[in-house]
Amino acid sequence: MAKNAAPGKAFVTKQTLMTSVVLALMVGFFGGLVFGIYKSSGDLPIGPGDRGRMAEEQGRTQMLQALMDKVRQDPNDAAAWIQLGHLHFDRNSIPEAIEAYENALALEPNNAPVRTDLGIMYRRANRPEDAVREFDRAIAVDPKLENPYFNKGIVLLHDMGDREGAIRAWEALLRINPTAMAPNGQSVDQLIMHYREHEQP
């Protein structure tokens, strides 16, 4: 009986081994398939925040395309050019923003906020003289608009080395709004005082 039991034992062991091999192959196959799908969708799982950002970016891309289609169909739509400029501004697409704002201003030359935004884009394009020119035009159109004064001072000081010109621009801003603040929370009068104190002899 002992001799007859041995072959049976060997058969069971071989069957178990074959089953294990088949299972291992199946696990490997499906595991590879899942891994391949996971890798093709990115290195990290997509979380709720990522989905929100992706949806927001997709929305901006769709809006960008819609606006581009709109100005192609009607190049005289100043509002569409302005919106297109703002969208490029936010994406820091400098040449595209400049082109959109210039087209808008060809239709609405007295739009002071758009002239200010164009000036900011000129500065980002390393065109400080053009930036100051646009700030001056904005001020001429709307002397009460504060942003062009402040931005003009920034460009004059940091890009053109004209400290006195910058201070004059900020002093003009204070005549409009004596409590004007810089974006970093510093008051403009403190800013002027700082550069007056650090003025080169």
Short mmCIF file of C-alpha atoms in Angstrom, two decimals:
data_model
loop_
_atom_site.label_atom_id
_atom_site.label_comp_id
_atom_site.label_asym_id
_atom_site.label_seq_id
_atom_site.Cartn_x
_atom_site.Cartn_y
_atom_site.Cartn_z
CA MET A 1 0.00 0.00 0.00
CA ALA A 2 2.80 2.25 0.73
CA LYS A 3 4.14 1.81 -2.77
CA ASN A 4 0.69 2.59 -4.23
CA ALA A 5 0.33 5.72 -2.08
CA ALA A 6 3.48 7.34 -3.36
CA PRO A 7 2.35 7.83 -6.94
CA GLY A 8 -0.93 9.33 -5.76
CA LYS A 9 0.93 11.74 -3.56
CA ALA A 10 3.19 12.69 -6.43
CA PHE A 11 0.15 13.28 -8.69
CA VAL A 12 -1.50 15.60 -6.13
CA THR A 13 1.72 17.51 -5.65
CA LYS A 14 2.15 17.94 -9.42
CA GLN A 15 -1.48 19.08 -9.82
CA THR A 16 -1.11 21.59 -7.00
CA LEU A 17 2.09 22.85 -8.59
CA MET A 18 0.42 23.24 -11.99
CA THR A 19 -2.54 25.06 -10.43
CA SER A 20 -0.17 27.40 -8.60
CA VAL A 21 1.72 28.13 -11.81
CA VAL A 22 -1.52 28.90 -13.71
CA LEU A 23 -2.76 31.13 -10.88
CA ALA A 24 0.58 32.95 -10.75
CA LEU A 25 0.46 33.53 -14.49
CA MET A 26 -3.09 34.85 -14.30
CA VAL A 27 -2.26 37.15 -11.39
CA GLY A 28 0.80 38.38 -13.27
CA PHE A 29 -1.21 39.01 -16.42
CA PHE A 30 -4.03 40.89 -14.73
CA GLY A 31 -1.64 42.71 -12.44
CA GLY A 32 0.37 43.85 -15.46
CA LEU A 33 -2.82 44.95 -17.18
CA VAL A 34 -3.93 47.01 -14.16
CA PHE A 35 -0.42 48.46 -13.76
CA GLY A 36 -0.36 49.38 -17.45
CA ILE A 37 -3.70 51.18 -17.14
CA TYR A 38 -2.56 52.93 -13.96
CA LYS A 39 0.69 54.08 -15.59
CA SER A 40 -1.07 55.34 -18.68
CA SER A 41 -3.29 57.59 -16.57
CA GLY A 42 -0.40 59.17 -14.64
CA ASP A 43 2.11 58.38 -11.97
CA LEU A 44 -0.19 59.40 -9.10
CA PRO A 45 -3.87 58.84 -8.48
CA ILE A 46 -6.10 61.81 -9.30
CA GLY A 47 -7.59 63.37 -6.19
CA PRO A 48 -10.52 65.77 -5.81
CA GLY A 49 -8.25 68.84 -5.91
CA ASP A 50 -6.63 67.63 -9.12
CA ARG A 51 -10.03 67.07 -10.69
CA GLY A 52 -11.03 70.61 -9.77
CA ARG A 53 -7.88 72.08 -11.28
CA MET A 54 -8.24 69.96 -14.40
CA ALA A 55 -11.86 71.05 -14.80
CA GLU A 56 -10.89 74.69 -14.27
CA GLU A 57 -8.09 74.48 -16.84
CA GLN A 58 -10.40 72.72 -19.28
CA GLY A 59 -12.96 75.48 -18.76
CA ARG A 60 -10.33 78.15 -19.44
CA THR A 61 -9.18 76.33 -22.57
CA GLN A 62 -12.75 76.09 -23.85
CA MET A 63 -13.35 79.78 -23.09
CA LEU A 64 -10.10 80.68 -24.85
CA GLN A 65 -11.15 78.75 -27.94
CA ALA A 66 -14.63 80.30 -27.87
CA LEU A 67 -13.20 83.82 -27.64
CA MET A 68 -10.71 83.16 -30.43
CA ASP A 69 -13.57 81.92 -32.61
CA LYS A 70 -15.62 84.97 -31.67
CA VAL A 71 -12.97 87.55 -32.64
CA ARG A 72 -12.30 85.66 -35.88
CA GLN A 73 -15.99 85.92 -36.74
CA ASP A 74 -16.28 89.53 -35.57
CA PRO A 75 -12.94 91.38 -35.31
CA ASN A 76 -14.82 94.52 -34.22
CA ASP A 77 -16.03 92.97 -30.95
CA ALA A 78 -13.99 95.00 -28.47
CA ALA A 79 -15.45 93.22 -25.43
CA ALA A 80 -14.34 89.84 -26.80
CA TRP A 81 -10.82 91.17 -27.46
CA ILE A 82 -10.67 92.50 -23.89
CA GLN A 83 -11.81 89.17 -22.41
CA LEU A 84 -9.30 87.36 -24.61
CA GLY A 85 -6.58 89.72 -23.40
CA HIS A 86 -7.50 89.11 -19.77
CA LEU A 87 -7.43 85.36 -20.29
CA HIS A 88 -3.97 85.54 -21.86
CA PHE A 89 -2.91 87.94 -19.07
CA ASP A 90 -3.87 85.39 -16.42
CA ARG A 91 -2.03 82.62 -18.30
CA ASN A 92 1.00 84.91 -18.72
CA SER A 93 0.79 84.45 -22.50
CA ILE A 94 2.49 87.79 -23.09
CA PRO A 95 2.52 88.23 -26.90
CA GLU A 96 -1.05 86.98 -27.17
CA ALA A 97 -2.26 89.32 -24.40
CA ILE A 98 -0.51 92.29 -26.04
CA GLU A 99 -2.10 91.51 -29.41
CA ALA A 100 -5.57 91.16 -27.88
CA TYR A 101 -5.29 94.40 -25.88
CA GLU A 102 -3.92 96.32 -28.86
CA ASN A 103 -6.85 95.13 -30.98
CA ALA A 104 -9.27 96.12 -28.23
CA LEU A 105 -7.73 99.58 -27.93
CA ALA A 106 -7.88 100.10 -31.68
CA LEU A 107 -11.66 99.86 -31.17
CA GLU A 108 -11.88 101.54 -27.74
CA PRO A 109 -8.89 103.89 -27.41
CA ASN A 110 -10.25 105.53 -24.26
CA ASN A 111 -10.40 102.37 -22.16
CA ALA A 112 -7.98 103.31 -19.37
CA PRO A 113 -8.02 99.98 -17.47
CA VAL A 114 -7.16 98.09 -20.66
CA ARG A 115 -4.33 100.55 -21.39
CA THR A 116 -3.03 99.85 -17.89
CA ASP A 117 -3.16 96.10 -18.46
CA LEU A 118 -1.39 96.55 -21.79
CA GLY A 119 1.31 98.54 -19.99
CA ILE A 120 1.81 95.67 -17.54
CA MET A 121 2.16 93.24 -20.44
CA TYR A 122 4.67 95.54 -22.14
CA ARG A 123 6.70 95.50 -18.95
CA ARG A 124 6.64 91.69 -18.87
CA ALA A 125 7.81 91.77 -22.48
CA ASN A 126 10.82 93.91 -21.41
CA ARG A 127 9.44 97.00 -23.14
CA PRO A 128 9.51 99.53 -20.27
CA GLU A 129 9.24 102.65 -22.45
CA ASP A 130 6.09 101.29 -24.08
CA ALA A 131 4.75 100.39 -20.63
CA VAL A 132 5.24 103.95 -19.32
CA ARG A 133 3.66 105.37 -22.47
CA GLU A 134 0.54 103.25 -21.91
CA PHE A 135 0.35 104.22 -18.23
CA ASP A 136 0.56 107.89 -19.25
CA ARG A 137 -2.20 107.39 -21.82
CA ALA A 138 -4.37 105.69 -19.20
CA ILE A 139 -3.81 108.59 -16.81
CA ALA A 140 -4.70 111.08 -19.54
CA VAL A 141 -7.97 109.24 -20.20
CA ASP A 142 -8.87 108.74 -16.52
CA PRO A 143 -6.80 110.83 -14.09
CA LYS A 144 -8.60 109.23 -11.13
CA LEU A 145 -7.53 105.67 -11.98
CA GLU A 146 -4.89 104.69 -9.42
CA ASN A 147 -3.18 101.63 -10.95
CA PRO A 148 -1.36 103.38 -13.80
CA TYR A 149 0.34 105.81 -11.38
CA PHE A 150 1.59 103.02 -9.15
CA ASN A 151 2.70 100.81 -12.04
CA LYS A 152 4.42 103.72 -13.76
CA GLY A 153 6.45 104.30 -10.60
CA ILE A 154 7.45 100.63 -10.46
CA VAL A 155 8.63 100.58 -14.08
CA LEU A 156 10.48 103.88 -13.77
CA LEU A 157 12.26 102.74 -10.61
CA HIS A 158 13.07 99.11 -11.32
CA ASP A 159 13.34 98.99 -15.11
CA MET A 160 14.53 102.45 -16.08
CA GLY A 161 16.50 103.52 -13.01
CA ASP A 162 14.53 106.75 -12.66
CA ARG A 163 14.01 107.09 -8.91
CA GLU A 164 12.83 110.70 -9.06
CA GLY A 165 10.35 109.90 -11.81
CA ALA A 166 8.99 107.00 -9.76
CA ILE A 167 8.57 109.19 -6.70
CA ARG A 168 6.76 111.85 -8.77
CA ALA A 169 4.37 109.18 -10.11
CA TRP A 170 3.62 107.97 -6.58
CA GLU A 171 3.20 111.53 -5.28
CA ALA A 172 0.63 112.09 -8.04
CA LEU A 173 -1.13 108.94 -6.84
CA LEU A 174 -1.24 110.29 -3.27
CA ARG A 175 -2.89 113.48 -4.51
CA ILE A 176 -5.73 111.28 -5.78
CA ASN A 177 -5.78 108.91 -2.81
CA PRO A 178 -3.73 109.94 0.25
CA THR A 179 -4.16 106.45 1.75
CA ALA A 180 -3.09 104.53 -1.36
CA MET A 181 -1.48 101.18 -0.62
CA ALA A 182 1.04 99.06 -2.50
CA PRO A 183 0.02 95.45 -3.24
CA ASN A 184 2.30 94.23 -0.42
CA GLY A 185 0.31 96.27 2.12
CA GLN A 186 2.85 99.07 2.47
CA SER A 187 1.42 102.57 2.18
CA VAL A 188 2.60 104.56 -0.83
CA ASP A 189 3.75 107.43 1.39
CA GLN A 190 5.99 104.96 3.27
CA LEU A 191 7.29 103.71 -0.06
CA ILE A 192 8.18 107.26 -1.08
CA MET A 193 9.84 107.88 2.29
CA HIS A 194 11.88 104.69 1.92
CA TYR A 195 13.27 105.68 -1.47
CA ARG A 196 13.82 109.27 -0.38
CA GLU A 197 15.91 108.04 2.56
CA HIS A 198 17.89 105.64 0.39
CA GLU A 199 18.42 108.13 -2.41
CA GLN A 200 21.95 108.24 -3.74
CA PRO A 201 23.77 111.52 -2.90
#
